[in-house]
Amino acid sequence: MKTRKALLDALASGPVSGPELAEELGVSRNAVWKRIEELREAGFGIESDGSGYRVESVPEFGGAAVEYGLEAPYSVEYHDAIDSTNARGRELAKAGDSDVVVLADEQTAGRGRLERAWNAPSGGVYMSFVLRPDVAPMEAPLLTLAAAVATTRALREAGVDAGIKWPNDVLLRTTGEKLVGILTEMEGEADRVSWVICGIGVNANVDPDTLPEGATSVREQVGDVDRRVFAQRVIEGFDSLQTDPDAILGAWRELAITLGRRVRVETRDGDVVGEAVDVESPGRLVVETEEGTARVHAGDCEHL
Ligand code: BTN
């Protein structure tokens, strides 16, 4: 998969000859030819003339399609249908993989937060980042905030009026209907994470009547989105936020619809009710209650 990404990066930068590709990728010319044939079978239109191989057309969606022109160092494993991209991500992580995005058109057993099922009909963008970040488990929630920021930005670019509800739901600002759910899973020791799976489920080109109550889709709001470009924007946005916790929090505050609202957060220690005033690293919600300032790490948040 890494060779395919390298080949697609080389093709994206202009016409390139077989020998140049062989040299750049460190493989034989025959291997290059085979890889080009694989791309053609995957739906790429690739011409070859005196100046070399030239990409004329790209398939609508898929792993190679998303990798082509992707300005982030991820390979993309695509499935038309899979039980859960997070479950597949765990398999890859346990096998030692990293910097992979598992992407699917449909999930048959999508997983949501709090052991709930996640409805994932065909036409969505269901993706799971497989990462091995050099962070403590305590800091991992920041990745979830980054995923919400990257997805909200991509939705707004597509014309959808999206905003973030703490901690990581992306909703339509006007009605509060849900567009995106995010589920982060990880394994690690006390001071260091081994791997993180950050799963993002976007109700993209999905008929609203296949969604649960309280949910909406990009299709319902603005019509179908180009899922290839959309997935690229999310991956690139997520990647560029990774290294900068301050940028994540700043962007999250700007896109949040929870701040300044009265909320009720159900936590393990009981409900916290008051005005949500800020978010702090690595994702704590600051709530001004009648009893004073509360800082909430996790819980189900309801806007009142
Ligand atoms: C939620 O409950 O709001 C979180 C839903 C997360 C769904 C996504 S879809 C891609 C990834 N794979 C899964 O099985 N779940 C996450």
PDB file of C-alpha atoms and ligand atoms in Angstrom:
ATOM      1  CA  MET A   1       0.000   0.000   0.000  1.00  0.00           C
ATOM      2  CA  LYS A   2       2.891   2.370   0.739  1.00  0.00           C
ATOM      3  CA  THR A   3       4.287   1.729  -2.783  1.00  0.00           C
ATOM      4  CA  ARG A   4       0.905   2.538  -4.280  1.00  0.00           C
ATOM      5  CA  LYS A   5       0.820   5.860  -2.429  1.00  0.00           C
ATOM      6  CA  ALA A   6       4.365   6.648  -3.610  1.00  0.00           C
ATOM      7  CA  LEU A   7       3.390   5.784  -7.199  1.00  0.00           C
ATOM      8  CA  LEU A   8       0.265   7.947  -6.992  1.00  0.00           C
ATOM      9  CA  ASP A   9       2.290  10.846  -5.531  1.00  0.00           C
ATOM     10  CA  ALA A  10       4.715  10.588  -8.464  1.00  0.00           C
ATOM     11  CA  LEU A  11       1.877  10.441 -11.011  1.00  0.00           C
ATOM     12  CA  ALA A  12       0.114  13.404  -9.379  1.00  0.00           C
ATOM     13  CA  SER A  13       3.109  15.635  -9.995  1.00  0.00           C
ATOM     14  CA  GLY A  14       2.931  15.255 -13.784  1.00  0.00           C
ATOM     15  CA  PRO A  15       3.844  12.905 -16.619  1.00  0.00           C
ATOM     16  CA  VAL A  16       6.527  10.476 -15.509  1.00  0.00           C
ATOM     17  CA  SER A  17       8.265   7.710 -17.434  1.00  0.00           C
ATOM     18  CA  GLY A  18       8.442   4.029 -16.491  1.00  0.00           C
ATOM     19  CA  PRO A  19      12.210   4.114 -15.821  1.00  0.00           C
ATOM     20  CA  GLU A  20      11.852   7.264 -13.685  1.00  0.00           C
ATOM     21  CA  LEU A  21       9.108   5.598 -11.667  1.00  0.00           C
ATOM     22  CA  ALA A  22      11.147   2.421 -11.253  1.00  0.00           C
ATOM     23  CA  GLU A  23      14.067   4.463  -9.943  1.00  0.00           C
ATOM     24  CA  GLU A  24      11.959   6.607  -7.644  1.00  0.00           C
ATOM     25  CA  LEU A  25      10.085   3.672  -6.117  1.00  0.00           C
ATOM     26  CA  GLY A  26      13.057   1.323  -6.041  1.00  0.00           C
ATOM     27  CA  VAL A  27      11.252  -1.430  -7.959  1.00  0.00           C
ATOM     28  CA  SER A  28      11.681  -3.053 -11.396  1.00  0.00           C
ATOM     29  CA  ARG A  29      10.123  -1.575 -14.547  1.00  0.00           C
ATOM     30  CA  ASN A  30       7.965  -4.666 -14.753  1.00  0.00           C
ATOM     31  CA  ALA A  31       6.688  -4.017 -11.234  1.00  0.00           C
ATOM     32  CA  VAL A  32       5.846  -0.424 -12.233  1.00  0.00           C
ATOM     33  CA  TRP A  33       3.907  -1.690 -15.256  1.00  0.00           C
ATOM     34  CA  LYS A  34       1.967  -4.120 -13.043  1.00  0.00           C
ATOM     35  CA  ARG A  35       1.099  -1.348 -10.578  1.00  0.00           C
ATOM     36  CA  ILE A  36      -0.085   0.894 -13.411  1.00  0.00           C
ATOM     37  CA  GLU A  37      -2.295  -1.949 -14.669  1.00  0.00           C
ATOM     38  CA  GLU A  38      -3.731  -2.338 -11.153  1.00  0.00           C
ATOM     39  CA  LEU A  39      -4.615   1.360 -11.118  1.00  0.00           C
ATOM     40  CA  ARG A  40      -6.277   1.023 -14.531  1.00  0.00           C
ATOM     41  CA  GLU A  41      -8.295  -1.925 -13.213  1.00  0.00           C
ATOM     42  CA  ALA A  42      -9.304   0.228 -10.234  1.00  0.00           C
ATOM     43  CA  GLY A  43     -10.790   2.726 -12.710  1.00  0.00           C
ATOM     44  CA  PHE A  44      -7.956   5.205 -13.342  1.00  0.00           C
ATOM     45  CA  GLY A  45      -7.600   6.492 -16.896  1.00  0.00           C
ATOM     46  CA  ILE A  46      -3.834   6.440 -17.469  1.00  0.00           C
ATOM     47  CA  GLU A  47      -2.365   7.335 -20.881  1.00  0.00           C
ATOM     48  CA  SER A  48       1.199   6.683 -21.818  1.00  0.00           C
ATOM     49  CA  ASP A  49       3.080   8.502 -24.578  1.00  0.00           C
ATOM     50  CA  GLY A  50       6.568   9.890 -25.219  1.00  0.00           C
ATOM     51  CA  SER A  51       6.558  11.972 -22.046  1.00  0.00           C
ATOM     52  CA  GLY A  52       5.529   9.051 -19.851  1.00  0.00           C
ATOM     53  CA  TYR A  53       2.453   8.008 -17.905  1.00  0.00           C
ATOM     54  CA  ARG A  54      -0.258  10.650 -17.484  1.00  0.00           C
ATOM     55  CA  VAL A  55      -3.405  10.405 -15.334  1.00  0.00           C
ATOM     56  CA  GLU A  56      -6.443  11.461 -17.388  1.00  0.00           C
ATOM     57  CA  SER A  57      -9.223  10.469 -15.026  1.00  0.00           C
ATOM     58  CA  VAL A  58      -9.651   9.326 -11.453  1.00  0.00           C
ATOM     59  CA  PRO A  59     -12.380   6.999 -10.107  1.00  0.00           C
ATOM     60  CA  GLU A  60     -15.124   8.587  -8.046  1.00  0.00           C
ATOM     61  CA  PHE A  61     -14.200   6.939  -4.739  1.00  0.00           C
ATOM     62  CA  GLY A  62     -11.918   4.237  -3.361  1.00  0.00           C
ATOM     63  CA  GLY A  63      -8.518   3.798  -1.746  1.00  0.00           C
ATOM     64  CA  ALA A  64      -6.297   4.743  -4.687  1.00  0.00           C
ATOM     65  CA  ALA A  65      -8.700   7.543  -5.674  1.00  0.00           C
ATOM     66  CA  VAL A  66      -8.384   9.150  -2.236  1.00  0.00           C
ATOM     67  CA  GLU A  67      -4.601   8.626  -2.154  1.00  0.00           C
ATOM     68  CA  TYR A  68      -4.216  10.361  -5.537  1.00  0.00           C
ATOM     69  CA  GLY A  69      -3.370  14.012  -4.839  1.00  0.00           C
ATOM     70  CA  LEU A  70      -3.659  13.479  -1.078  1.00  0.00           C
ATOM     71  CA  GLU A  71      -1.339  15.885   0.691  1.00  0.00           C
ATOM     72  CA  ALA A  72      -0.818  13.803   3.802  1.00  0.00           C
ATOM     73  CA  PRO A  73       1.290  10.693   4.410  1.00  0.00           C
ATOM     74  CA  TYR A  74      -1.489   8.121   4.751  1.00  0.00           C
ATOM     75  CA  SER A  75      -2.313   5.047   2.744  1.00  0.00           C
ATOM     76  CA  VAL A  76      -6.000   4.286   2.358  1.00  0.00           C
ATOM     77  CA  GLU A  77      -7.491   0.793   2.620  1.00  0.00           C
ATOM     78  CA  TYR A  78     -10.929   0.875   1.032  1.00  0.00           C
ATOM     79  CA  HIS A  79     -13.889  -1.502   1.416  1.00  0.00           C
ATOM     80  CA  ASP A  80     -17.227  -1.320  -0.392  1.00  0.00           C
ATOM     81  CA  ALA A  81     -18.714  -2.905   2.723  1.00  0.00           C
ATOM     82  CA  ILE A  82     -17.140  -3.957   6.015  1.00  0.00           C
ATOM     83  CA  ASP A  83     -18.410  -4.739   9.509  1.00  0.00           C
ATOM     84  CA  SER A  84     -16.660  -1.754  11.116  1.00  0.00           C
ATOM     85  CA  THR A  85     -13.717   0.352   9.977  1.00  0.00           C
ATOM     86  CA  ASN A  86     -12.708   0.734  13.641  1.00  0.00           C
ATOM     87  CA  ALA A  87     -12.637  -3.058  14.078  1.00  0.00           C
ATOM     88  CA  ARG A  88     -10.477  -3.377  10.946  1.00  0.00           C
ATOM     89  CA  GLY A  89      -8.290  -0.521  12.215  1.00  0.00           C
ATOM     90  CA  ARG A  90      -7.681  -2.444  15.456  1.00  0.00           C
ATOM     91  CA  GLU A  91      -6.568  -5.484  13.466  1.00  0.00           C
ATOM     92  CA  LEU A  92      -4.106  -3.370  11.513  1.00  0.00           C
ATOM     93  CA  ALA A  93      -2.846  -1.630  14.662  1.00  0.00           C
ATOM     94  CA  LYS A  94      -2.338  -4.947  16.431  1.00  0.00           C
ATOM     95  CA  ALA A  95      -0.359  -6.166  13.406  1.00  0.00           C
ATOM     96  CA  GLY A  96       1.935  -3.130  13.795  1.00  0.00           C
ATOM     97  CA  ASP A  97       0.515  -0.867  11.060  1.00  0.00           C
ATOM     98  CA  SER A  98       0.283   2.898  11.338  1.00  0.00           C
ATOM     99  CA  ASP A  99      -0.627   5.921   9.205  1.00  0.00           C
ATOM    100  CA  VAL A 100      -3.386   4.025   7.462  1.00  0.00           C
ATOM    101  CA  VAL A 101      -6.955   5.173   6.930  1.00  0.00           C
ATOM    102  CA  VAL A 102      -9.552   2.415   6.650  1.00  0.00           C
ATOM    103  CA  LEU A 103     -12.358   3.782   4.491  1.00  0.00           C
ATOM    104  CA  ALA A 104     -15.738   2.274   3.606  1.00  0.00           C
ATOM    105  CA  ASP A 105     -18.867   3.085   1.640  1.00  0.00           C
ATOM    106  CA  GLU A 106     -21.003   1.004   4.026  1.00  0.00           C
ATOM    107  CA  GLN A 107     -20.635  -0.679   7.424  1.00  0.00           C
ATOM    108  CA  THR A 108     -22.689  -3.672   8.464  1.00  0.00           C
ATOM    109  CA  ALA A 109     -21.849  -3.474  12.180  1.00  0.00           C
ATOM    110  CA  GLY A 110     -20.748   0.120  12.755  1.00  0.00           C
ATOM    111  CA  ARG A 111     -19.858   0.917  16.346  1.00  0.00           C
ATOM    112  CA  GLY A 112     -20.891   4.011  18.251  1.00  0.00           C
ATOM    113  CA  ARG A 113     -20.002   5.468  21.635  1.00  0.00           C
ATOM    114  CA  LEU A 114     -21.173   3.782  24.838  1.00  0.00           C
ATOM    115  CA  GLU A 115     -21.488   0.385  23.100  1.00  0.00           C
ATOM    116  CA  ARG A 116     -24.257   1.703  20.857  1.00  0.00           C
ATOM    117  CA  ALA A 117     -24.622   0.590  17.233  1.00  0.00           C
ATOM    118  CA  TRP A 118     -23.869   3.145  14.504  1.00  0.00           C
ATOM    119  CA  ASN A 119     -26.152   3.104  11.514  1.00  0.00           C
ATOM    120  CA  ALA A 120     -23.935   3.206   8.388  1.00  0.00           C
ATOM    121  CA  PRO A 121     -25.777   2.737   5.080  1.00  0.00           C
ATOM    122  CA  SER A 122     -24.110   2.888   1.661  1.00  0.00           C
ATOM    123  CA  GLY A 123     -23.160   6.409   0.534  1.00  0.00           C
ATOM    124  CA  GLY A 124     -21.481   7.511   3.756  1.00  0.00           C
ATOM    125  CA  VAL A 125     -17.892   8.340   4.497  1.00  0.00           C
ATOM    126  CA  TYR A 126     -16.829   5.934   7.223  1.00  0.00           C
ATOM    127  CA  MET A 127     -13.179   6.225   8.061  1.00  0.00           C
ATOM    128  CA  SER A 128     -10.789   5.140  10.793  1.00  0.00           C
ATOM    129  CA  PHE A 129      -7.307   6.543  11.285  1.00  0.00           C
ATOM    130  CA  VAL A 130      -4.745   4.023  12.546  1.00  0.00           C
ATOM    131  CA  LEU A 131      -2.114   5.994  14.453  1.00  0.00           C
ATOM    132  CA  ARG A 132       0.848   5.442  16.756  1.00  0.00           C
ATOM    133  CA  PRO A 133       1.219   8.908  18.210  1.00  0.00           C
ATOM    134  CA  ASP A 134       3.919   9.670  20.720  1.00  0.00           C
ATOM    135  CA  VAL A 135       1.503  10.865  23.408  1.00  0.00           C
ATOM    136  CA  ALA A 136       0.332   9.882  26.881  1.00  0.00           C
ATOM    137  CA  PRO A 137      -3.156   8.247  27.075  1.00  0.00           C
ATOM    138  CA  MET A 138      -4.342  11.378  28.924  1.00  0.00           C
ATOM    139  CA  GLU A 139      -3.696  13.482  25.820  1.00  0.00           C
ATOM    140  CA  ALA A 140      -5.474  11.196  23.351  1.00  0.00           C
ATOM    141  CA  PRO A 141      -8.829  13.060  23.627  1.00  0.00           C
ATOM    142  CA  LEU A 142      -7.157  15.913  21.746  1.00  0.00           C
ATOM    143  CA  LEU A 143      -7.088  13.674  18.670  1.00  0.00           C
ATOM    144  CA  THR A 144     -10.848  13.321  18.896  1.00  0.00           C
ATOM    145  CA  LEU A 145     -11.220  17.089  19.016  1.00  0.00           C
ATOM    146  CA  ALA A 146      -8.914  17.345  15.987  1.00  0.00           C
ATOM    147  CA  ALA A 147     -11.082  14.854  14.099  1.00  0.00           C
ATOM    148  CA  ALA A 148     -14.189  16.912  14.880  1.00  0.00           C
ATOM    149  CA  VAL A 149     -12.467  20.103  13.724  1.00  0.00           C
ATOM    150  CA  ALA A 150     -11.204  18.570  10.466  1.00  0.00           C
ATOM    151  CA  THR A 151     -14.608  17.064   9.653  1.00  0.00           C
ATOM    152  CA  THR A 152     -16.529  20.242  10.488  1.00  0.00           C
ATOM    153  CA  ARG A 153     -14.213  22.296   8.281  1.00  0.00           C
ATOM    154  CA  ALA A 154     -14.680  19.837   5.395  1.00  0.00           C
ATOM    155  CA  LEU A 155     -18.460  19.981   5.836  1.00  0.00           C
ATOM    156  CA  ARG A 156     -18.475  23.778   5.834  1.00  0.00           C
ATOM    157  CA  GLU A 157     -16.328  23.749   2.685  1.00  0.00           C
ATOM    158  CA  ALA A 158     -19.037  21.546   1.151  1.00  0.00           C
ATOM    159  CA  GLY A 159     -21.647  24.180   2.089  1.00  0.00           C
ATOM    160  CA  VAL A 160     -23.096  22.474   5.172  1.00  0.00           C
ATOM    161  CA  ASP A 161     -23.697  24.693   8.223  1.00  0.00           C
ATOM    162  CA  ALA A 162     -22.048  22.339  10.715  1.00  0.00           C
ATOM    163  CA  GLY A 163     -20.833  22.934  14.268  1.00  0.00           C
ATOM    164  CA  ILE A 164     -19.349  20.842  17.076  1.00  0.00           C
ATOM    165  CA  LYS A 165     -21.247  19.748  20.148  1.00  0.00           C
ATOM    166  CA  TRP A 166     -18.925  18.786  23.012  1.00  0.00           C
ATOM    167  CA  PRO A 167     -17.083  16.548  22.968  1.00  0.00           C
ATOM    168  CA  ASN A 168     -17.202  15.272  19.451  1.00  0.00           C
ATOM    169  CA  ASP A 169     -20.566  15.258  17.722  1.00  0.00           C
ATOM    170  CA  VAL A 170     -20.898  17.303  14.573  1.00  0.00           C
ATOM    171  CA  LEU A 171     -24.396  18.696  14.168  1.00  0.00           C
ATOM    172  CA  LEU A 172     -26.331  20.908  11.803  1.00  0.00           C
ATOM    173  CA  ARG A 173     -26.157  24.279  13.571  1.00  0.00           C
ATOM    174  CA  THR A 174     -29.721  25.332  12.859  1.00  0.00           C
ATOM    175  CA  THR A 175     -31.586  22.200  13.980  1.00  0.00           C
ATOM    176  CA  GLY A 176     -29.084  20.264  16.061  1.00  0.00           C
ATOM    177  CA  GLU A 177     -29.490  17.187  13.850  1.00  0.00           C
ATOM    178  CA  LYS A 178     -26.485  14.881  13.854  1.00  0.00           C
ATOM    179  CA  LEU A 179     -24.228  14.687  10.797  1.00  0.00           C
ATOM    180  CA  VAL A 180     -21.120  12.977  12.172  1.00  0.00           C
ATOM    181  CA  GLY A 181     -20.154  10.681  15.035  1.00  0.00           C
ATOM    182  CA  ILE A 182     -16.610  10.059  16.228  1.00  0.00           C
ATOM    183  CA  LEU A 183     -15.344   7.075  18.190  1.00  0.00           C
ATOM    184  CA  THR A 184     -11.749   6.943  19.417  1.00  0.00           C
ATOM    185  CA  GLU A 185     -10.311   3.709  20.775  1.00  0.00           C
ATOM    186  CA  MET A 186      -6.816   3.137  22.073  1.00  0.00           C
ATOM    187  CA  GLU A 187      -4.408   0.779  23.733  1.00  0.00           C
ATOM    188  CA  GLY A 188      -1.380   1.698  25.742  1.00  0.00           C
ATOM    189  CA  GLU A 189       0.427   1.851  29.031  1.00  0.00           C
ATOM    190  CA  ALA A 190       0.198   4.493  31.741  1.00  0.00           C
ATOM    191  CA  ASP A 191       2.651   6.896  30.136  1.00  0.00           C
ATOM    192  CA  ARG A 192       2.473   6.082  26.428  1.00  0.00           C
ATOM    193  CA  VAL A 193      -0.134   5.162  23.876  1.00  0.00           C
ATOM    194  CA  SER A 194       0.625   2.097  21.700  1.00  0.00           C
ATOM    195  CA  TRP A 195      -1.999   2.877  19.112  1.00  0.00           C
ATOM    196  CA  VAL A 196      -5.094   4.945  18.574  1.00  0.00           C
ATOM    197  CA  ILE A 197      -8.002   4.303  16.244  1.00  0.00           C
ATOM    198  CA  CYS A 198      -9.923   7.451  15.499  1.00  0.00           C
ATOM    199  CA  GLY A 199     -13.153   6.550  13.691  1.00  0.00           C
ATOM    200  CA  ILE A 200     -15.288   9.148  11.938  1.00  0.00           C
ATOM    201  CA  GLY A 201     -18.724   8.386  10.513  1.00  0.00           C
ATOM    202  CA  VAL A 202     -20.176  11.017   8.186  1.00  0.00           C
ATOM    203  CA  ASN A 203     -23.758  10.865   6.937  1.00  0.00           C
ATOM    204  CA  ALA A 204     -22.699  12.002   3.490  1.00  0.00           C
ATOM    205  CA  ASN A 205     -24.618  10.876   0.387  1.00  0.00           C
ATOM    206  CA  VAL A 206     -27.201   9.026   2.399  1.00  0.00           C
ATOM    207  CA  ASP A 207     -30.998   9.157   2.126  1.00  0.00           C
ATOM    208  CA  PRO A 208     -32.391  10.795   5.264  1.00  0.00           C
ATOM    209  CA  ASP A 209     -35.077   8.112   5.635  1.00  0.00           C
ATOM    210  CA  THR A 210     -32.355   5.492   6.227  1.00  0.00           C
ATOM    211  CA  LEU A 211     -31.061   7.463   9.221  1.00  0.00           C
ATOM    212  CA  PRO A 212     -32.262   7.364  12.839  1.00  0.00           C
ATOM    213  CA  GLU A 213     -34.406  10.156  14.239  1.00  0.00           C
ATOM    214  CA  GLY A 214     -32.440  13.296  15.011  1.00  0.00           C
ATOM    215  CA  ALA A 215     -29.909  12.678  12.241  1.00  0.00           C
ATOM    216  CA  THR A 216     -29.464  14.336   8.874  1.00  0.00           C
ATOM    217  CA  SER A 217     -27.118  13.921   5.920  1.00  0.00           C
ATOM    218  CA  VAL A 218     -25.131  16.090   3.535  1.00  0.00           C
ATOM    219  CA  ARG A 219     -27.430  14.851   0.765  1.00  0.00           C
ATOM    220  CA  GLU A 220     -30.481  16.140   2.643  1.00  0.00           C
ATOM    221  CA  GLN A 221     -28.903  19.545   3.312  1.00  0.00           C
ATOM    222  CA  VAL A 222     -26.991  20.493   0.163  1.00  0.00           C
ATOM    223  CA  GLY A 223     -27.084  17.507  -2.205  1.00  0.00           C
ATOM    224  CA  ASP A 224     -24.346  14.960  -2.811  1.00  0.00           C
ATOM    225  CA  VAL A 225     -20.744  15.794  -1.997  1.00  0.00           C
ATOM    226  CA  ASP A 226     -17.666  14.585  -3.914  1.00  0.00           C
ATOM    227  CA  ARG A 227     -16.671  11.968  -1.350  1.00  0.00           C
ATOM    228  CA  ARG A 228     -13.141  11.601  -2.739  1.00  0.00           C
ATOM    229  CA  VAL A 229     -12.358  15.291  -2.202  1.00  0.00           C
ATOM    230  CA  PHE A 230     -14.272  15.343   1.084  1.00  0.00           C
ATOM    231  CA  ALA A 231     -12.286  12.407   2.508  1.00  0.00           C
ATOM    232  CA  GLN A 232      -9.048  14.059   1.358  1.00  0.00           C
ATOM    233  CA  ARG A 233      -9.940  17.303   3.144  1.00  0.00           C
ATOM    234  CA  VAL A 234     -10.703  15.453   6.369  1.00  0.00           C
ATOM    235  CA  ILE A 235      -7.450  13.460   6.231  1.00  0.00           C
ATOM    236  CA  GLU A 236      -5.336  16.506   5.365  1.00  0.00           C
ATOM    237  CA  GLY A 237      -7.039  18.680   7.979  1.00  0.00           C
ATOM    238  CA  PHE A 238      -6.624  16.032  10.662  1.00  0.00           C
ATOM    239  CA  ASP A 239      -2.988  15.482   9.731  1.00  0.00           C
ATOM    240  CA  SER A 240      -2.079  19.163   9.841  1.00  0.00           C
ATOM    241  CA  LEU A 241      -3.597  19.591  13.322  1.00  0.00           C
ATOM    242  CA  GLN A 242      -1.796  16.601  14.847  1.00  0.00           C
ATOM    243  CA  THR A 243       1.323  18.403  15.917  1.00  0.00           C
ATOM    244  CA  ASP A 244      -0.274  21.489  17.401  1.00  0.00           C
ATOM    245  CA  PRO A 245      -2.496  21.115  20.517  1.00  0.00           C
ATOM    246  CA  ASP A 246      -3.052  24.894  20.767  1.00  0.00           C
ATOM    247  CA  ALA A 247      -4.281  25.033  17.181  1.00  0.00           C
ATOM    248  CA  ILE A 248      -6.683  22.146  17.891  1.00  0.00           C
ATOM    249  CA  LEU A 249      -8.237  23.882  20.902  1.00  0.00           C
ATOM    250  CA  GLY A 250      -8.391  27.262  19.146  1.00  0.00           C
ATOM    251  CA  ALA A 251     -10.105  25.805  16.084  1.00  0.00           C
ATOM    252  CA  TRP A 252     -12.435  23.705  18.237  1.00  0.00           C
ATOM    253  CA  ARG A 253     -13.576  26.816  20.159  1.00  0.00           C
ATOM    254  CA  GLU A 254     -14.288  28.639  16.894  1.00  0.00           C
ATOM    255  CA  LEU A 255     -16.394  25.809  15.490  1.00  0.00           C
ATOM    256  CA  ALA A 256     -18.149  24.808  18.718  1.00  0.00           C
ATOM    257  CA  ILE A 257     -21.861  25.314  19.249  1.00  0.00           C
ATOM    258  CA  THR A 258     -21.731  24.248  22.892  1.00  0.00           C
ATOM    259  CA  LEU A 259     -19.821  27.254  24.257  1.00  0.00           C
ATOM    260  CA  GLY A 260     -22.046  29.985  25.645  1.00  0.00           C
ATOM    261  CA  ARG A 261     -24.974  27.539  25.966  1.00  0.00           C
ATOM    262  CA  ARG A 262     -26.707  26.089  28.987  1.00  0.00           C
ATOM    263  CA  VAL A 263     -25.928  22.388  29.123  1.00  0.00           C
ATOM    264  CA  ARG A 264     -26.594  19.285  31.128  1.00  0.00           C
ATOM    265  CA  VAL A 265     -23.710  16.823  31.090  1.00  0.00           C
ATOM    266  CA  GLU A 266     -24.403  13.337  32.402  1.00  0.00           C
ATOM    267  CA  THR A 267     -21.209  12.147  34.033  1.00  0.00           C
ATOM    268  CA  ARG A 268     -20.380   9.063  36.072  1.00  0.00           C
ATOM    269  CA  ASP A 269     -20.543  11.224  39.191  1.00  0.00           C
ATOM    270  CA  GLY A 270     -23.922  12.763  38.371  1.00  0.00           C
ATOM    271  CA  ASP A 271     -25.282  15.579  36.220  1.00  0.00           C
ATOM    272  CA  VAL A 272     -23.477  18.876  35.750  1.00  0.00           C
ATOM    273  CA  VAL A 273     -25.815  21.722  34.777  1.00  0.00           C
ATOM    274  CA  GLY A 274     -24.771  25.247  33.870  1.00  0.00           C
ATOM    275  CA  GLU A 275     -23.270  27.418  31.162  1.00  0.00           C
ATOM    276  CA  ALA A 276     -20.488  25.867  29.065  1.00  0.00           C
ATOM    277  CA  VAL A 277     -17.793  28.546  28.942  1.00  0.00           C
ATOM    278  CA  ASP A 278     -14.647  26.909  27.571  1.00  0.00           C
ATOM    279  CA  VAL A 279     -12.777  23.779  26.575  1.00  0.00           C
ATOM    280  CA  GLU A 280      -9.351  23.046  28.057  1.00  0.00           C
ATOM    281  CA  SER A 281      -6.632  20.604  27.083  1.00  0.00           C
ATOM    282  CA  PRO A 282      -7.021  17.717  26.527  1.00  0.00           C
ATOM    283  CA  GLY A 283     -10.748  18.228  26.009  1.00  0.00           C
ATOM    284  CA  ARG A 284     -12.299  19.105  29.362  1.00  0.00           C
ATOM    285  CA  LEU A 285     -15.482  21.170  29.229  1.00  0.00           C
ATOM    286  CA  VAL A 286     -15.573  24.081  31.694  1.00  0.00           C
ATOM    287  CA  VAL A 287     -19.070  24.666  33.046  1.00  0.00           C
ATOM    288  CA  GLU A 288     -20.161  27.528  35.314  1.00  0.00           C
ATOM    289  CA  THR A 289     -22.721  25.980  37.652  1.00  0.00           C
ATOM    290  CA  GLU A 290     -24.661  27.457  40.576  1.00  0.00           C
ATOM    291  CA  GLU A 291     -22.146  25.805  42.904  1.00  0.00           C
ATOM    292  CA  GLY A 292     -19.089  27.137  41.057  1.00  0.00           C
ATOM    293  CA  THR A 293     -16.836  26.102  38.158  1.00  0.00           C
ATOM    294  CA  ALA A 294     -16.905  22.433  37.122  1.00  0.00           C
ATOM    295  CA  ARG A 295     -14.470  20.747  34.727  1.00  0.00           C
ATOM    296  CA  VAL A 296     -15.923  17.730  32.949  1.00  0.00           C
ATOM    297  CA  HIS A 297     -13.697  15.081  31.344  1.00  0.00           C
ATOM    298  CA  ALA A 298     -16.318  12.857  29.807  1.00  0.00           C
ATOM    299  CA  GLY A 299     -20.050  12.456  29.574  1.00  0.00           C
ATOM    300  CA  ASP A 300     -23.147  12.827  27.460  1.00  0.00           C
ATOM    301  CA  CYS A 301     -23.871  16.498  26.805  1.00  0.00           C
ATOM    302  CA  GLU A 302     -27.315  17.924  26.198  1.00  0.00           C
ATOM    303  CA  HIS A 303     -27.905  21.513  25.082  1.00  0.00           C
ATOM    304  CA  LEU A 304     -30.729  23.000  27.169  1.00  0.00           C
TER     305      LEU A 304
HETATM  306  C1  BTN B   1     -21.107   8.013  18.039  1.00  0.00           C
HETATM  307  O1  BTN B   1     -21.689   7.209  18.762  1.00  0.00           O
HETATM  308  O2  BTN B   1     -21.547   9.151  17.850  1.00  0.00           O
HETATM  309  C2  BTN B   1     -19.820   7.625  17.364  1.00  0.00           C
HETATM  310  C3  BTN B   1     -20.036   6.972  16.050  1.00  0.00           C
HETATM  311  C4  BTN B   1     -18.747   6.611  15.326  1.00  0.00           C
HETATM  312  C5  BTN B   1     -19.007   5.943  14.006  1.00  0.00           C
HETATM  313  C6  BTN B   1     -17.753   5.738  13.202  1.00  0.00           C
HETATM  314  S1  BTN B   1     -18.098   5.229  11.555  1.00  0.00           S
HETATM  315  C7  BTN B   1     -16.408   4.908  11.293  1.00  0.00           C
HETATM  316  C8  BTN B   1     -15.916   4.220  12.552  1.00  0.00           C
HETATM  317  N1  BTN B   1     -16.185   2.800  12.510  1.00  0.00           N
HETATM  318  C9  BTN B   1     -17.053   2.423  13.461  1.00  0.00           C
HETATM  319  O3  BTN B   1     -17.468   1.257  13.632  1.00  0.00           O
HETATM  320  N2  BTN B   1     -17.443   3.493  14.185  1.00  0.00           N
HETATM  321  C10 BTN B   1     -16.773   4.700  13.731  1.00  0.00           C
END
